[in-house]
Short mmCIF file of C-alpha atoms in Angstrom, two decimals:
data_model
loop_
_atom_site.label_atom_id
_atom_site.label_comp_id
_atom_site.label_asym_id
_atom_site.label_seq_id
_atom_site.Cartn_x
_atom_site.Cartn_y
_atom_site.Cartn_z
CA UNK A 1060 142.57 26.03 96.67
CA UNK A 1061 141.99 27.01 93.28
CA UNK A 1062 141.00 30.73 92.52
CA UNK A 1063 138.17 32.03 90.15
CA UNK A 1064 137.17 35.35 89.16
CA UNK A 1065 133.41 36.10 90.56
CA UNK A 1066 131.27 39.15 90.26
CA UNK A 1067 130.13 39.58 93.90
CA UNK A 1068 127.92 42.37 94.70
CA UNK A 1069 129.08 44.82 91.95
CA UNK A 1070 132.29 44.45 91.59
CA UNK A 1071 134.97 41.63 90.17
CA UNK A 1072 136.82 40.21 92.88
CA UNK A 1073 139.01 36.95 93.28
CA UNK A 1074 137.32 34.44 95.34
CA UNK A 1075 138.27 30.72 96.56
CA UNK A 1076 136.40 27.52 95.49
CA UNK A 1077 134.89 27.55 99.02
CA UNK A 1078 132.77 30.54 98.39
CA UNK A 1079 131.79 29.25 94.99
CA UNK A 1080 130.89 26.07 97.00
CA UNK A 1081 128.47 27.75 99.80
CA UNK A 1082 127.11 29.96 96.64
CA UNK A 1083 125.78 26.29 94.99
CA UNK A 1084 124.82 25.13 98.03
CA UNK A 1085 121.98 27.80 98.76
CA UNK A 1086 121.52 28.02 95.09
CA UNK A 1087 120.36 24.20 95.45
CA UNK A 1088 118.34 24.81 98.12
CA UNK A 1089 116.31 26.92 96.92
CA UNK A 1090 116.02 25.42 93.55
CA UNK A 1091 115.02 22.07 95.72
CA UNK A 1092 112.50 24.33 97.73
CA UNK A 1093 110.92 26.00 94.99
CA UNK A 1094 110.45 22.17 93.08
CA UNK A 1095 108.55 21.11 96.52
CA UNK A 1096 106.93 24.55 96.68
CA UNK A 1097 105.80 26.57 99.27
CA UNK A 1098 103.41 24.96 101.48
CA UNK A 1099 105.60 22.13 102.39
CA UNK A 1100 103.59 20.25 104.23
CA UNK A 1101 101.13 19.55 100.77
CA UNK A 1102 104.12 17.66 99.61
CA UNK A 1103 105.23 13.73 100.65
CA UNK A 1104 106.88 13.81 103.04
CA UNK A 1105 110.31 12.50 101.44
CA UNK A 1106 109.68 15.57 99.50
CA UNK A 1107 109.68 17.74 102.75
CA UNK A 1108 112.73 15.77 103.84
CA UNK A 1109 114.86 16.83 101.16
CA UNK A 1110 114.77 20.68 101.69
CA UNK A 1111 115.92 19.53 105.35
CA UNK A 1112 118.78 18.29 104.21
CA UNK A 1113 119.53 20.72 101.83
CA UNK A 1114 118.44 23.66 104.82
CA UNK A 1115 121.17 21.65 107.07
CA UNK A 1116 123.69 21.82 104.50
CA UNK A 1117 123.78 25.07 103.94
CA UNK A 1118 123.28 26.04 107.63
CA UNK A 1119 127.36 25.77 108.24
CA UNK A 1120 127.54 28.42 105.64
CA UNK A 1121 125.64 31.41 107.58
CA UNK A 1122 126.71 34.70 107.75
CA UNK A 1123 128.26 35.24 111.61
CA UNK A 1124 125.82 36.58 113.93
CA UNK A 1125 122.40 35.66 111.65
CA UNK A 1126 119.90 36.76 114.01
CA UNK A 1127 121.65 40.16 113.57
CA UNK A 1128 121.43 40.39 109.91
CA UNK A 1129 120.27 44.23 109.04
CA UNK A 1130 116.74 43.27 107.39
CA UNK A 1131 114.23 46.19 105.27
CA UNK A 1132 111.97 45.94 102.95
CA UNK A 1133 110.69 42.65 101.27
CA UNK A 1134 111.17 39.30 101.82
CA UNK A 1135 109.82 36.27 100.33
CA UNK A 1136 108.61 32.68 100.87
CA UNK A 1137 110.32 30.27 98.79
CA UNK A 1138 109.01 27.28 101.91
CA UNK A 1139 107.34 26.67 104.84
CA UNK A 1140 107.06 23.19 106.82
CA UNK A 1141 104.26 25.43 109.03
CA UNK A 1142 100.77 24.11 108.83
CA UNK A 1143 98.98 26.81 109.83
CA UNK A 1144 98.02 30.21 107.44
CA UNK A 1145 101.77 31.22 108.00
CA UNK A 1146 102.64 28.88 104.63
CA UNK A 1147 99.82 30.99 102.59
CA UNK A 1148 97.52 28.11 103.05
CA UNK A 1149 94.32 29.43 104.27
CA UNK A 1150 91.82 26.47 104.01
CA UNK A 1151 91.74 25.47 100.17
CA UNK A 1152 93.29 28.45 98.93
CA UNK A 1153 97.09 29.52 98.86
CA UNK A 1154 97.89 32.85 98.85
CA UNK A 1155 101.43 34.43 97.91
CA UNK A 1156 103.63 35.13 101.45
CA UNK A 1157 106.00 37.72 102.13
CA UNK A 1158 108.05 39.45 104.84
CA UNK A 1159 107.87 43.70 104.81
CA UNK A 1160 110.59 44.77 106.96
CA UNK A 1161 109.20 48.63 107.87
CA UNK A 1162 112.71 48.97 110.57
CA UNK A 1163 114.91 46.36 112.41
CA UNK A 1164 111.85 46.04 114.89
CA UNK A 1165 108.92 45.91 112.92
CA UNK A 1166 107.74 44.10 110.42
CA UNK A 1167 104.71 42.03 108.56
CA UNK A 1168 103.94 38.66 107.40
CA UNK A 1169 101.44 38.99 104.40
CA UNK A 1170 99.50 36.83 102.87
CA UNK A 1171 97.72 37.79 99.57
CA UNK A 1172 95.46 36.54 97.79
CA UNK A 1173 94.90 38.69 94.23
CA UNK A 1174 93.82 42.19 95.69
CA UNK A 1175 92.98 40.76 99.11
CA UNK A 1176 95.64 41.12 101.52
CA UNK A 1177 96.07 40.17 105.37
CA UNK A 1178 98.91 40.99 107.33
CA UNK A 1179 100.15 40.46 110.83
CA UNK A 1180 102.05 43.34 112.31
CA UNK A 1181 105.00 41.99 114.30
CA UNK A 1182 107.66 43.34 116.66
CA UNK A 1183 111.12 41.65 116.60
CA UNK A 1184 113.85 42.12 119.39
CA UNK A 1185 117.02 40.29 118.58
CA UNK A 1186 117.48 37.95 121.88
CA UNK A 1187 121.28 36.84 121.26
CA UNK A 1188 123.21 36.22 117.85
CA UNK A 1189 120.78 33.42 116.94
CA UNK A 1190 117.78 34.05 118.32
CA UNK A 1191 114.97 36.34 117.96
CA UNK A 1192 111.68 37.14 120.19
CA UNK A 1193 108.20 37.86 118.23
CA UNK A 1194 105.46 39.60 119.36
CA UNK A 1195 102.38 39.79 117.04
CA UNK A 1196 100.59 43.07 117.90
CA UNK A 1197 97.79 43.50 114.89
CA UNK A 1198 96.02 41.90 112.11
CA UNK A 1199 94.55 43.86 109.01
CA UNK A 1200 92.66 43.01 106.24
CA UNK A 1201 92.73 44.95 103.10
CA UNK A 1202 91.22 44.87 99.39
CA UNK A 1203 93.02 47.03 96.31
CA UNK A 1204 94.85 48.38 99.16
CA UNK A 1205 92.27 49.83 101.54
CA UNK A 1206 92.26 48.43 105.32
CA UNK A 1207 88.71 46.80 105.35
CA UNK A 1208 88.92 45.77 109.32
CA UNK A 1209 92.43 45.82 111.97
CA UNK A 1210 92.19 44.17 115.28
CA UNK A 1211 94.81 43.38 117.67
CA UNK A 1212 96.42 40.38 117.86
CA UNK A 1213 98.30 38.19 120.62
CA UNK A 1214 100.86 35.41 120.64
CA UNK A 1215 104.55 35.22 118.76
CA UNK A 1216 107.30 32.90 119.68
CA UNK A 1217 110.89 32.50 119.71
CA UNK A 1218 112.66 31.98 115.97
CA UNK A 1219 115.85 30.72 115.74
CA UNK A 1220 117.69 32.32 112.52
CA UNK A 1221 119.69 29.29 111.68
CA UNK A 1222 121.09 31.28 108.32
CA UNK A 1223 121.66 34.85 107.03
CA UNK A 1224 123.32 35.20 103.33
CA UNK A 1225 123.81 37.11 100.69
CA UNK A 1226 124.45 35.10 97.32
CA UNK A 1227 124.44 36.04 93.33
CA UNK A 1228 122.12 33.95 91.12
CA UNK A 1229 122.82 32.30 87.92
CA UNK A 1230 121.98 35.56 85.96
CA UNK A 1231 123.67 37.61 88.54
CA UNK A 1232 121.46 39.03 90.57
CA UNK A 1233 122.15 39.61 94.23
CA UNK A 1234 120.07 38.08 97.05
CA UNK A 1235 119.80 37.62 100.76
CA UNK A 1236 118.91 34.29 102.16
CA UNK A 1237 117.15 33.65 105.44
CA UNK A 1238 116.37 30.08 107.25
CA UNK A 1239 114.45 30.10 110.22
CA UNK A 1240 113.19 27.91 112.62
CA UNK A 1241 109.93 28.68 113.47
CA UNK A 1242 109.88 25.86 114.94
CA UNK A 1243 108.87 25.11 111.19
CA UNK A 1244 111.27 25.24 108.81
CA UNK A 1245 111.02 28.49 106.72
CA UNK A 1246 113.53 29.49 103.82
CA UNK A 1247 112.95 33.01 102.59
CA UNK A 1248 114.76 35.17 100.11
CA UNK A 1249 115.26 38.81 98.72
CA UNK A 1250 116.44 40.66 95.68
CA UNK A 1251 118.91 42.85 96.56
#
């Protein structure tokens, strides 16, 4: 294996071509997600088919334990294969999605659209190494940041966290990387 000096995380270390390898592999996924964008399912499907098979190949790459992965503060959409609002589509328009971790057990999925914002309070429990539980407990609605309306809200699901990873972009700057199966396809990231 050959040997190359890589700033990871703060600091200079020696690392081997395979981590230089996974770090272009999720770099290329995302890069492929962000060219099909974020509603996937607007795109042809080849299209949609391509950030599968990037999403596969870097799945071999995850972090051990990936449904485990300590996650705060926020997280966001790069794609979704969803069809419903939880891609930003919300009949014609598309809003700009994001996870806000508040703890390890609660977070939000946002949606916002300018100074409109709705959110859908969520509970996580981490089932097994993999696998998470979701229970959706709330939906607001706010406008420049006042809650207009909340109501409660039922339903959630079983994810399966297929990736956890933390990786340094091509100017250096840290991220985490998250693909889920939803059972859509969802790649998020976040600036560390």
């Amino acid at each position: 294996e050959t040997y190359t000096p890589l700033k990871i995380f703060g600091s200079t270390t020696t690392t081997t071509s395979s981590s230089l390898e996974r770090n272009d592999k999720i770099l290329d996924l995302l890069r492929t997600a962000r060219s099909v964008g974020q509603v996937g399912v607007l795109a042809p499907e080849q299209e949609q088919l391509k950030v599968e098979e990037a999403a596969n190949i870097v799945i071999p790459f995850t972090d051990s334990k990936p449904a485990r992965t300590p996650l705060i503060g926020e997280h966001k959409l790069v794609y979704s294969a969803a069809k419903g609002a939880s891609s930003g589509k919300i009949g014609p328009l598309v809003g700009k999605v994001s996870q806000l971790f508040e703890d390890d057990e609660i977070f939000y999925n946002r949606v916002s659209f300018g100074p409109l914002q709705i959110a859908l309070r969520a509970k996580r429990e981490i089932k097994n190494d993999s696998t998470i539980k979701v229970s959706f407990l709330e939906t607001s609605f706010s406008l420049f940041g006042k809650t207009l309306k909340k109501q409660q809200a039922g339903g959630g699901g079983i994810w399966k966290v297929k990736f956890t990873g933390k990786i340094e972009d091509k100017n250096g700057k840290e991220k985490l990387v998250r693909i889920m199966e939803t059972p859509s396809l969802f790649v998020l990231e976040q600036d560390l």
